[in-house]
CSV table of C-alpha atoms in Angstrom, one decimal:
chain,number,residue,atom,x,y,z
O,493,MET,CA,-35.1,16.3,112.7
O,494,THR,CA,-37.7,15.8,109.9
O,495,SER,CA,-39.6,18.6,108.2
O,496,ALA,CA,-42.9,17.7,109.7
O,497,GLN,CA,-41.4,17.5,113.2
O,498,VAL,CA,-39.9,20.9,112.7
O,499,ASP,CA,-43.4,22.3,111.9
O,500,THR,CA,-44.9,20.5,114.9
O,501,ASP,CA,-42.3,21.8,117.3
O,502,LYS,CA,-42.6,25.4,116.1
O,503,ALA,CA,-46.3,25.6,115.9
O,504,PRO,CA,-47.1,26.0,119.6
O,505,GLU,CA,-44.7,28.9,120.1
O,506,GLU,CA,-46.2,31.7,118.0
O,507,GLY,CA,-44.6,34.4,120.3
O,508,TYR,CA,-46.8,33.7,123.2
O,509,GLU,CA,-45.5,33.2,126.7
O,510,ARG,CA,-45.7,29.7,128.0
O,511,GLY,CA,-47.3,30.9,131.2
O,512,LEU,CA,-49.9,28.3,131.8
O,513,ASN,CA,-48.6,25.5,134.1
O,514,SER,CA,-50.2,22.0,134.5
O,515,ARG,CA,-52.1,23.1,137.6
O,516,GLN,CA,-53.8,26.0,135.7
O,517,VAL,CA,-54.5,24.0,132.5
O,518,GLN,CA,-56.1,21.2,134.6
O,519,MET,CA,-58.3,23.7,136.4
O,520,ILE,CA,-59.2,25.6,133.2
O,521,ALA,CA,-60.3,22.3,131.8
O,522,ILE,CA,-62.4,21.6,134.9
O,523,GLY,CA,-63.8,25.1,135.0
O,524,GLY,CA,-64.7,24.9,131.3
O,525,ALA,CA,-67.1,22.1,132.1
O,526,ILE,CA,-68.8,24.2,134.8
O,527,GLY,CA,-70.5,27.4,133.8
O,528,VAL,CA,-73.6,29.5,133.9
O,529,GLY,CA,-75.3,26.9,131.7
O,530,LEU,CA,-75.3,24.6,134.8
O,531,PHE,CA,-75.7,27.2,137.6
O,532,LEU,CA,-78.4,29.3,136.0
O,533,GLY,CA,-79.6,27.6,132.8
O,534,ALA,CA,-80.3,24.3,134.5
O,535,GLY,CA,-83.3,25.9,136.3
O,536,ALA,CA,-85.2,26.4,133.0
O,537,ASN,CA,-84.2,23.0,131.7
O,538,ILE,CA,-85.5,21.3,134.9
O,539,ALA,CA,-88.8,23.1,134.6
O,540,LYS,CA,-89.2,21.8,131.0
O,541,ALA,CA,-87.9,18.2,131.5
O,542,GLY,CA,-88.2,17.4,135.2
O,543,PRO,CA,-85.8,14.7,136.5
O,544,SER,CA,-85.1,13.5,132.9
O,545,ILE,CA,-82.8,16.5,132.5
O,546,ILE,CA,-80.2,14.3,134.3
O,547,LEU,CA,-80.3,11.9,131.4
O,548,MET,CA,-80.1,14.8,128.9
O,549,TYR,CA,-76.9,16.1,130.5
O,550,ALA,CA,-75.4,12.6,130.6
O,551,LEU,CA,-76.2,12.0,126.9
O,552,ALA,CA,-74.8,15.3,125.9
O,553,GLY,CA,-71.8,14.7,128.1
O,554,VAL,CA,-71.0,11.5,126.2
O,555,ILE,CA,-71.1,13.4,122.9
O,556,ILE,CA,-68.8,16.1,124.4
O,557,PHE,CA,-66.3,13.5,125.4
O,558,PHE,CA,-66.3,12.2,121.8
O,559,ILE,CA,-65.7,15.8,120.6
O,560,MET,CA,-62.9,16.3,123.1
O,561,ARG,CA,-61.1,13.1,122.2
O,562,ALA,CA,-61.3,14.0,118.5
O,563,LEU,CA,-59.8,17.4,119.4
O,564,GLY,CA,-57.2,15.8,121.6
O,565,GLU,CA,-56.0,13.5,118.8
O,566,LEU,CA,-55.6,16.6,116.5
O,567,LEU,CA,-53.9,18.6,119.2
O,568,LEU,CA,-51.2,16.0,119.7
O,569,TYR,CA,-50.8,15.7,116.0
O,570,ARG,CA,-50.2,19.4,115.7
O,571,PRO,CA,-50.7,21.6,118.8
O,572,VAL,CA,-51.4,25.2,117.8
O,573,SER,CA,-53.2,28.1,119.5
O,574,GLY,CA,-56.5,28.7,117.7
O,575,SER,CA,-56.6,25.0,116.9
O,576,PHE,CA,-60.1,24.7,115.5
O,577,ALA,CA,-59.6,27.3,112.8
O,578,GLU,CA,-56.2,25.8,111.9
O,579,TYR,CA,-57.5,22.2,111.6
O,580,SER,CA,-60.5,23.4,109.5
O,581,ARG,CA,-58.0,25.3,107.3
O,582,GLU,CA,-55.8,22.2,106.9
O,583,PHE,CA,-58.5,19.5,106.3
O,584,LEU,CA,-61.4,21.4,104.8
O,585,GLY,CA,-59.8,24.4,103.1
O,586,PRO,CA,-58.9,28.1,103.7
O,587,PHE,CA,-62.5,29.3,103.7
O,588,PHE,CA,-63.6,26.9,106.5
O,589,GLY,CA,-60.6,28.0,108.6
O,590,TYR,CA,-61.6,31.6,108.1
O,591,PHE,CA,-65.3,30.9,108.8
O,592,THR,CA,-64.5,28.7,111.9
O,593,GLY,CA,-62.1,31.3,113.4
O,594,TRP,CA,-64.5,34.1,113.1
O,595,THR,CA,-67.5,32.0,114.2
O,596,TYR,CA,-65.6,30.9,117.3
O,597,TRP,CA,-64.8,34.5,118.0
O,598,LEU,CA,-68.5,35.3,117.7
O,599,MET,CA,-69.4,32.4,120.1
O,600,TRP,CA,-67.2,33.8,122.8
O,601,VAL,CA,-68.3,37.4,122.3
O,602,VAL,CA,-72.0,36.4,122.8
O,603,THR,CA,-71.1,34.0,125.5
O,604,GLY,CA,-69.3,36.9,127.3
O,605,MET,CA,-72.6,38.8,126.9
O,606,ALA,CA,-74.5,36.0,128.5
O,607,GLU,CA,-72.1,35.7,131.4
O,608,LEU,CA,-72.1,39.4,132.0
O,609,THR,CA,-75.9,39.2,132.0
O,610,ALA,CA,-75.9,36.3,134.5
O,611,ALA,CA,-73.4,38.1,136.8
O,612,ALA,CA,-75.6,41.2,136.8
O,613,ILE,CA,-78.6,39.0,137.7
O,614,TYR,CA,-76.7,37.5,140.6
O,615,ILE,CA,-75.7,40.9,141.9
O,616,HIS,CA,-79.5,41.6,142.2
O,617,TYR,CA,-79.6,39.0,145.0
O,618,TRP,CA,-77.7,41.4,147.3
O,619,PHE,CA,-78.3,44.8,145.6
O,620,PRO,CA,-81.7,44.7,143.9
O,621,ASP,CA,-81.6,48.5,143.2
O,622,ILE,CA,-78.4,48.4,141.1
O,623,PRO,CA,-79.4,48.3,137.4
O,624,GLN,CA,-78.2,45.2,135.5
O,625,TRP,CA,-76.3,47.2,132.9
O,626,VAL,CA,-74.2,48.9,135.6
O,627,SER,CA,-73.1,45.6,137.1
O,628,ALA,CA,-72.4,44.2,133.7
O,629,LEU,CA,-70.2,47.2,132.7
O,630,VAL,CA,-68.2,47.1,136.0
O,631,PHE,CA,-67.4,43.4,135.5
O,632,LEU,CA,-66.5,43.9,131.9
O,633,VAL,CA,-63.9,46.5,132.7
O,634,LEU,CA,-62.3,44.6,135.6
O,635,LEU,CA,-61.9,41.4,133.6
O,636,PHE,CA,-60.6,43.4,130.6
O,637,VAL,CA,-57.8,44.9,132.7
O,638,ALA,CA,-56.9,41.5,134.1
O,639,ASN,CA,-56.6,39.9,130.6
O,640,LEU,CA,-54.3,42.7,129.4
O,641,ILE,CA,-51.7,42.2,132.2
O,642,SER,CA,-50.5,38.7,131.4
O,643,VAL,CA,-51.5,35.1,130.6
O,644,LYS,CA,-50.2,34.1,134.0
O,645,LEU,CA,-52.7,36.3,135.7
O,646,PHE,CA,-55.5,35.0,133.5
O,647,GLY,CA,-54.4,31.4,134.4
O,648,GLU,CA,-54.3,32.2,138.1
O,649,ILE,CA,-57.7,33.9,138.1
O,650,GLU,CA,-59.2,31.0,136.3
O,651,PHE,CA,-57.6,28.6,138.7
O,652,TRP,CA,-59.2,30.2,141.7
O,653,PHE,CA,-62.6,30.8,140.0
O,654,SER,CA,-62.6,27.1,139.1
O,655,MET,CA,-61.6,26.1,142.6
O,656,VAL,CA,-64.5,28.0,144.0
O,657,LYS,CA,-66.9,26.3,141.6
O,658,VAL,CA,-65.6,22.8,142.2
O,659,THR,CA,-65.6,23.2,146.0
O,660,ALA,CA,-69.2,24.5,145.9
O,661,ILE,CA,-70.5,21.7,143.8
O,662,ILE,CA,-68.7,19.0,145.9
O,663,GLY,CA,-70.1,20.7,149.0
O,664,MET,CA,-73.6,20.7,147.6
O,665,ILE,CA,-73.3,17.0,146.8
O,666,VAL,CA,-72.0,16.0,150.2
O,667,ILE,CA,-74.6,18.1,152.1
O,668,GLY,CA,-77.4,16.8,149.8
O,669,ILE,CA,-76.4,13.2,150.4
O,670,GLY,CA,-76.4,13.9,154.1
O,671,VAL,CA,-79.9,15.4,154.0
O,672,ILE,CA,-81.2,12.4,152.0
O,673,THR,CA,-79.4,9.9,154.2
O,674,PHE,CA,-79.9,11.3,157.7
O,675,GLY,CA,-82.9,13.6,157.2
O,676,PHE,CA,-81.4,16.7,158.8
O,677,SER,CA,-82.3,20.3,157.8
O,678,GLN,CA,-85.6,21.8,156.8
O,679,ALA,CA,-85.7,19.6,153.7
O,680,GLY,CA,-85.1,16.4,155.7
O,681,ASP,CA,-88.8,15.3,155.7
O,682,THR,CA,-89.3,15.6,152.0
O,683,ALA,CA,-85.8,14.8,150.6
O,684,ALA,CA,-85.8,11.3,149.0
O,685,VAL,CA,-84.4,9.6,146.0
O,686,SER,CA,-88.0,8.8,145.1
O,687,ASN,CA,-88.4,12.5,144.2
O,688,LEU,CA,-86.8,11.5,140.9
O,689,TRP,CA,-89.9,9.7,139.7
O,690,GLU,CA,-92.8,10.3,142.2
O,691,PHE,CA,-94.0,13.6,140.7
O,692,ASP,CA,-95.5,12.5,137.3
O,693,GLY,CA,-92.6,10.1,136.6
O,694,PHE,CA,-89.0,10.5,135.3
O,695,PHE,CA,-90.3,12.1,132.1
O,696,PRO,CA,-93.2,14.3,133.5
O,697,LYS,CA,-93.7,16.3,130.3
O,698,GLY,CA,-92.9,13.6,127.8
O,699,ILE,CA,-89.7,12.5,126.0
O,700,GLY,CA,-90.2,15.1,123.3
O,701,SER,CA,-90.1,17.9,125.9
O,702,SER,CA,-87.0,16.4,127.4
O,703,LEU,CA,-85.3,16.3,124.0
O,704,MET,CA,-86.1,19.9,123.3
O,705,THR,CA,-83.9,20.9,126.3
O,706,LEU,CA,-80.8,19.5,124.5
O,707,GLN,CA,-80.2,22.9,122.9
O,708,GLY,CA,-79.9,24.5,126.4
O,709,VAL,CA,-78.0,21.6,127.7
O,710,MET,CA,-75.4,21.9,124.9
O,711,PHE,CA,-74.9,25.6,125.9
O,712,ALA,CA,-73.9,24.4,129.3
O,713,TYR,CA,-71.0,22.5,127.8
O,714,LEU,CA,-69.6,25.4,125.7
O,715,ALA,CA,-66.0,26.2,126.7
O,716,VAL,CA,-64.8,22.6,127.2
O,717,GLU,CA,-62.9,23.0,124.0
O,718,LEU,CA,-61.0,26.0,125.5
O,719,VAL,CA,-58.2,23.5,126.4
O,720,GLY,CA,-57.4,23.5,122.7
O,721,VAL,CA,-56.9,27.3,122.6
O,722,THR,CA,-54.4,27.0,125.5
O,723,ALA,CA,-52.2,24.6,123.5
O,724,GLY,CA,-49.9,27.4,122.4
O,725,GLU,CA,-49.4,28.7,126.0
O,726,SER,CA,-49.1,25.4,127.9
O,727,GLU,CA,-45.8,24.5,129.4
O,728,ASN,CA,-46.0,20.8,128.3
O,729,PRO,CA,-49.0,20.2,126.0
O,730,GLU,CA,-48.0,16.6,125.4
O,731,LYS,CA,-48.7,15.7,129.0
O,732,THR,CA,-51.2,18.3,130.2
O,733,LEU,CA,-53.7,18.2,127.4
O,734,PRO,CA,-54.3,14.4,127.4
O,735,LYS,CA,-54.7,14.4,131.1
O,736,ALA,CA,-57.1,17.3,131.0
O,737,ILE,CA,-59.2,15.6,128.3
O,738,ASN,CA,-59.2,12.1,129.9
O,739,THR,CA,-60.6,13.5,133.2
O,740,LEU,CA,-63.6,15.0,131.3
O,741,PRO,CA,-66.0,12.0,131.9
O,742,TRP,CA,-65.7,12.0,135.6
O,743,ARG,CA,-66.0,15.8,135.7
O,744,ILE,CA,-69.3,15.5,133.8
O,745,ALA,CA,-70.5,12.6,135.9
O,746,LEU,CA,-69.7,14.5,139.1
O,747,PHE,CA,-70.5,18.1,138.4
O,748,TYR,CA,-73.5,17.6,136.1
O,749,VAL,CA,-75.1,14.2,136.6
O,750,GLY,CA,-74.1,13.8,140.2
O,751,ALA,CA,-75.0,17.4,141.3
O,752,LEU,CA,-78.4,17.5,139.5
O,753,THR,CA,-79.3,14.0,140.8
O,754,VAL,CA,-78.7,15.1,144.4
O,755,ILE,CA,-80.4,18.4,144.0
O,756,LEU,CA,-83.6,16.8,142.4
O,757,ALA,CA,-83.6,14.3,145.2
O,758,VAL,CA,-83.5,17.0,147.8
O,759,VAL,CA,-85.9,19.4,146.1
O,760,LYS,CA,-88.8,18.2,143.9
O,761,TRP,CA,-88.4,19.3,140.3
O,762,THR,CA,-91.7,21.4,140.4
O,763,GLU,CA,-89.9,23.9,142.6
O,764,PHE,CA,-87.6,25.1,139.9
O,765,ALA,CA,-88.2,27.8,137.3
O,766,GLU,CA,-86.4,29.8,134.6
O,767,GLY,CA,-84.0,32.4,136.0
O,768,VAL,CA,-83.6,30.6,139.3
O,769,SER,CA,-80.3,28.8,140.0
O,770,PRO,CA,-81.0,25.2,141.2
O,771,PHE,CA,-78.1,25.5,143.5
O,772,VAL,CA,-79.3,28.7,145.2
O,773,GLU,CA,-82.8,27.2,145.5
O,774,ALA,CA,-81.6,23.9,147.0
O,775,PHE,CA,-79.5,25.7,149.7
O,776,ALA,CA,-82.5,27.9,150.4
O,777,VAL,CA,-84.8,24.9,150.8
O,778,ILE,CA,-82.3,23.1,153.0
O,779,GLY,CA,-82.2,26.1,155.2
O,780,ILE,CA,-78.4,26.5,155.8
O,781,PRO,CA,-77.7,29.9,157.3
O,782,ALA,CA,-76.3,32.2,154.6
O,783,GLY,CA,-76.1,29.1,152.3
O,784,ALA,CA,-78.1,30.7,149.5
O,785,GLY,CA,-75.9,33.8,149.7
O,786,ILE,CA,-72.7,31.7,149.5
O,787,VAL,CA,-74.0,29.8,146.5
O,788,ASN,CA,-75.0,33.0,144.8
O,789,PHE,CA,-71.4,34.1,145.2
O,790,VAL,CA,-70.2,30.9,143.7
O,791,VAL,CA,-72.5,31.2,140.7
O,792,LEU,CA,-71.3,34.8,140.3
O,793,THR,CA,-67.7,33.5,140.1
O,794,ALA,CA,-68.8,30.9,137.5
O,795,ALA,CA,-70.2,33.6,135.3
O,796,LEU,CA,-67.1,35.8,135.7
O,797,SER,CA,-64.9,32.8,135.0
O,798,SER,CA,-66.5,32.1,131.7
O,799,CYS,CA,-66.4,35.8,130.6
O,800,ASN,CA,-62.7,35.8,131.6
O,801,SER,CA,-62.2,32.8,129.4
O,802,GLY,CA,-64.1,34.5,126.6
O,803,MET,CA,-61.7,37.5,126.6
O,804,TYR,CA,-58.7,35.2,126.6
O,805,SER,CA,-59.9,33.1,123.6
O,806,THR,CA,-61.2,35.8,121.4
O,807,GLY,CA,-57.9,37.7,121.5
O,808,ARG,CA,-56.0,34.5,120.5
O,809,MET,CA,-58.5,33.6,117.7
O,810,LEU,CA,-58.3,37.1,116.2
O,811,ARG,CA,-54.5,36.8,116.2
O,812,THR,CA,-54.7,33.4,114.4
O,813,LEU,CA,-56.9,35.0,111.8
O,814,ALA,CA,-54.5,37.9,111.3
O,815,ASP,CA,-51.6,35.4,110.9
O,816,ASN,CA,-53.5,33.9,108.0
O,817,GLY,CA,-54.4,37.2,106.4
O,818,GLU,CA,-58.1,36.8,107.4
O,819,ALA,CA,-58.2,39.7,109.8
O,820,PRO,CA,-56.4,43.1,110.0
O,821,LYS,CA,-52.7,42.6,110.6
O,822,VAL,CA,-52.9,44.9,113.7
O,823,PHE,CA,-54.5,41.9,115.5
O,824,ASN,CA,-51.2,40.1,115.1
O,825,ARG,CA,-49.3,42.3,117.5
O,826,LEU,CA,-48.5,41.2,121.0
O,827,SER,CA,-48.1,43.6,123.9
O,828,SER,CA,-45.0,43.8,126.1
O,829,THR,CA,-46.6,41.2,128.3
O,830,LYS,CA,-47.1,38.9,125.3
O,831,THR,CA,-50.8,39.2,125.2
O,832,PRO,CA,-52.9,40.0,122.0
O,833,ALA,CA,-54.0,43.2,123.6
O,834,ILE,CA,-55.6,44.8,120.5
O,835,GLY,CA,-57.6,41.7,119.7
O,836,ILE,CA,-58.8,41.5,123.3
O,837,SER,CA,-59.7,45.2,123.3
O,838,VAL,CA,-61.8,44.9,120.1
O,839,SER,CA,-63.6,41.8,121.5
O,840,VAL,CA,-64.4,43.6,124.7
O,841,VAL,CA,-66.0,46.5,122.7
O,842,PHE,CA,-68.3,44.0,121.1
O,843,MET,CA,-69.0,42.3,124.4
O,844,ALA,CA,-70.2,45.7,125.6
O,845,ILE,CA,-73.2,45.1,123.3
O,846,GLY,CA,-74.3,42.8,126.1
O,847,VAL,CA,-74.3,45.8,128.5
O,848,VAL,CA,-76.6,47.6,126.0
O,849,LEU,CA,-79.0,44.6,125.9
O,850,ASN,CA,-79.1,44.6,129.7
O,851,TYR,CA,-80.1,48.2,129.5
O,852,LEU,CA,-82.8,47.7,126.8
O,853,VAL,CA,-84.2,44.2,127.4
O,854,PRO,CA,-82.8,43.0,130.8
O,855,GLU,CA,-85.5,40.2,131.0
O,856,LYS,CA,-84.7,38.7,127.6
O,857,ALA,CA,-80.9,39.4,127.3
O,858,PHE,CA,-79.8,36.0,128.6
O,859,GLY,CA,-82.1,34.0,126.3
O,860,TYR,CA,-81.1,35.9,123.2
O,861,VAL,CA,-77.4,35.6,123.5
O,862,THR,CA,-77.3,32.0,124.7
O,863,SER,CA,-79.1,30.7,121.6
O,864,VAL,CA,-76.7,32.4,119.3
O,865,ALA,CA,-73.7,31.1,121.3
O,866,THR,CA,-75.1,27.6,121.1
O,867,ALA,CA,-75.4,27.8,117.3
O,868,ALA,CA,-71.9,29.1,116.9
O,869,GLY,CA,-70.6,26.4,119.3
O,870,ILE,CA,-72.3,23.7,117.3
O,871,TRP,CA,-70.5,24.9,114.2
O,872,THR,CA,-67.1,24.8,116.0
O,873,TRP,CA,-67.7,21.3,117.3
O,874,LEU,CA,-68.8,20.1,113.8
O,875,MET,CA,-65.6,21.5,112.3
O,876,ILE,CA,-63.5,19.7,115.0
O,877,LEU,CA,-65.3,16.4,114.3
O,878,ILE,CA,-65.2,16.6,110.5
O,879,SER,CA,-61.5,17.6,110.6
O,880,HIS,CA,-60.9,14.6,112.8
O,881,VAL,CA,-62.6,12.2,110.4
O,882,LEU,CA,-60.6,13.6,107.5
O,883,TYR,CA,-57.4,13.4,109.5
O,884,ARG,CA,-58.0,9.8,110.3
O,885,ARG,CA,-58.6,9.0,106.7
O,886,LYS,CA,-55.2,10.5,105.8
O,887,VAL,CA,-53.5,8.5,108.6
O,888,VAL,CA,-55.0,5.3,107.3
O,889,ALA,CA,-53.9,6.2,103.8
O,890,GLY,CA,-50.4,6.8,105.1
O,891,ARG,CA,-50.4,10.5,104.2
O,892,LEU,CA,-50.1,11.8,107.7
O,893,PRO,CA,-48.4,10.6,110.9
O,894,ALA,CA,-50.6,9.0,113.6
O,895,SER,CA,-51.2,11.1,116.7
O,896,SER,CA,-49.8,10.0,120.1
O,897,PHE,CA,-53.3,10.4,121.6
O,898,PRO,CA,-55.7,8.5,119.3
O,899,ALA,CA,-59.4,8.8,119.9
O,900,PRO,CA,-61.0,5.5,120.9
O,901,GLY,CA,-63.1,4.0,118.1
O,902,GLY,CA,-61.3,6.0,115.5
O,903,SER,CA,-63.6,8.2,113.5
O,904,VAL,CA,-66.7,6.2,114.3
O,905,CYS,CA,-67.5,8.2,117.5
O,906,SER,CA,-66.9,11.4,115.6
O,907,CYS,CA,-69.5,10.4,113.1
O,908,VAL,CA,-72.0,9.6,115.9
O,909,ALA,CA,-71.3,13.0,117.4
O,910,ILE,CA,-71.8,14.7,114.0
O,911,ALA,CA,-75.2,13.1,113.7
O,912,PHE,CA,-76.1,14.1,117.2
O,913,LEU,CA,-75.2,17.8,116.6
O,914,LEU,CA,-77.2,17.9,113.4
O,915,PHE,CA,-80.2,16.5,115.4
O,916,VAL,CA,-79.8,19.3,118.0
O,917,THR,CA,-79.7,21.8,115.1
O,918,CYS,CA,-83.0,20.4,113.9
O,919,LEU,CA,-84.5,20.8,117.4
O,920,ILE,CA,-83.3,24.5,117.4
O,921,ALA,CA,-85.1,25.0,114.1
O,922,TYR,CA,-88.2,23.4,115.5
O,923,ASP,CA,-88.3,25.7,118.6
O,924,ALA,CA,-89.9,29.1,117.7
O,925,ASP,CA,-88.0,30.9,120.5
O,926,ALA,CA,-84.6,29.4,119.7
O,927,ARG,CA,-85.0,29.6,116.0
O,928,VAL,CA,-83.9,33.2,115.9
O,929,CYS,CA,-80.3,32.2,116.4
O,930,LEU,CA,-80.4,30.4,113.0
O,931,TYR,CA,-81.5,33.6,111.4
O,932,VAL,CA,-78.6,35.4,113.1
O,933,MET,CA,-76.2,32.7,111.9
O,934,ALA,CA,-77.6,33.0,108.4
O,935,GLY,CA,-76.9,36.7,108.4
O,936,TRP,CA,-73.4,36.1,109.9
O,937,SER,CA,-72.7,33.6,107.1
O,938,VAL,CA,-73.6,36.2,104.5
O,939,ALA,CA,-71.4,38.8,106.1
O,940,LEU,CA,-68.5,36.3,106.3
O,941,GLY,CA,-69.1,35.3,102.7
O,942,ILE,CA,-68.9,39.0,101.6
O,943,GLY,CA,-65.7,39.4,103.7
O,944,TRP,CA,-64.1,36.3,102.1
O,945,ALA,CA,-64.9,37.7,98.6
O,946,VAL,CA,-63.2,41.0,99.5
O,947,LEU,CA,-60.2,39.2,100.9
O,948,ARG,CA,-59.9,36.9,97.9
O,949,SER,CA,-60.0,39.9,95.5
O,950,ARG,CA,-57.3,41.7,97.4
O,951,ASN,CA,-55.1,38.6,97.9
O,952,PRO,CA,-55.8,35.6,95.7
O,953,GLN,CA,-53.2,33.6,97.5
O,954,ILE,CA,-55.4,33.4,100.6
O,955,THR,CA,-57.5,30.7,98.8
O,956,GLU,CA,-54.6,28.4,98.5
O,957,ARG,CA,-54.9,25.2,100.5
O,958,PRO,CA,-52.0,24.7,103.0
O,959,GLY,CA,-49.4,22.2,101.9
O,960,GLU,CA,-49.6,18.7,103.3
O,961,PRO,CA,-46.4,17.0,104.6
O,962,GLU,CA,-45.4,13.9,102.8
O,963,PHE,CA,-45.3,10.6,104.7
O,964,GLU,CA,-41.6,10.0,103.8
O,965,SER,CA,-40.6,13.3,105.5
O,966,ILE,CA,-42.4,12.2,108.7
O,967,GLY,CA,-41.1,8.8,109.2
C-alpha cells in the first residue's frame, strides 16, 4: 500500500464511530436541502420578488450543485470529518484552515439560533401565550441531550425529521396539483398556473428586487454541505457520498422549484408576507381541516432538524480545530459514546445566545442571525470552491492523484460559482438591513486574526503548511 493511500484510508477514522448508515446519510443530505429558509424565509422572499422567486431558487440551486460536486471530488480524494477546514489548510495554508474551521463553527452556532427562533415562532401557532425564549430554551436542551448520546441517535433523529419534511412537501405538491387540475377545495376557483404571471407579471417588483432576494435564498441552502462533515462517520463514504451529492439536482427541483411553483399557482403571491410560512398559508387557503396545523408541525420539525445538525457539526469542527492545535486540546476528547461532547456543550452555550435574543428582541432575532449565517456560509463555500480549483491544478500538473468522483467541467464550474458568490456578497453590502452581517464578519475576522497571532507566538510550527504527497508515491 502506498503512503498516500495509507493517509487516505486512515483519515476518515479519527476515533469516531461509523454509526451513520447509507439510509441515514441519504436522508441527512435530503434534509440538508430543506430547512427553515424554505419553510419560513420563503414567505419574505415571495413578498419581495413575487413569482420570480422560483427562478432565484433555481439559479441558486445550480450554483449549489457546482459547490457540492466540487466538494464531492475533494471528499473522494481525501474523506475527512471537518473537510472544509482540512482542504483549506492543505491547499491555501494553515491560516485559511483555521479561519474556515472557526467560521463554519460560527455559521452553525448562529444557524442554530435562527432555527430555535423559528421553532419558537411555530409554537406560537398552538400556544400564543408561551414566550418565545421559553420554547427556544426547551428545544435547545432536548436536542443537546440527544446529541450527547450517540451519532446513531443523531442519524436516526435526522432520518425521521427529514422523512416528515419530504412527505409534507410531496403531499403539498400532490394536493396543489389536484386543486389546480380539478378545482376542488376553497382555493379551486382562484387556483391557476396563470397566477404565476397575472398579478403584475413574473417580475412584479422588477429584476433588481428579485436579485436582492438571492441573499435570503442562499440562506435556504445552508447545510447542504453537511454531507462533507459526515464523511468521517459514514459506513461507506465512497458509495454513499457520491449518491447523496448526485441526487441534489432533483431534490432542489422538487422541493424548492416544484413546491414553490405549485404554491404560487394555488395562492397568488400577494397573499404572502414576512414571518408567514408559504406552506402554512397555502394549506389554510385550500381549507383542508387541520391542514395548517399539520404543516406547522412539519415546519417545526424542519427547524429542529437544522438545529440538531448544527449541534452535530459544531462539535466535529471544534475537534478538527483542536487536532490541528487551533483550539483548546480539551475539544479533542471523545466521550464514552464516541461523540465530541465537550465541543457540543460549548457550542450549545453559544447557541443559547439565541434564547437571549428571543427574550430581548423576539421580532428581529430571526433576521439578525440569518444574515450572519449567510455571510459565514458564503465564506465556507468559497473555500470549498477555491480549494477545488487549486486541487484540479495539482492533478493536471501530476502532483496529486485524480479523485474517483471528478466534478463535471473541471474547475470551470467552480470559477462560475465563485463569481456568483462574490456577486451575492455585493448584494448583501448594498442592502442596508443585511449589511450588518458584514460588520459582524469584519469583527469576527479581527478576533480570529488576534487568535492566530497568539497561537503562532506560542507554537510557531502551527504556521507550517502540510506536506504534499509526491506523485510517485501515489501511483
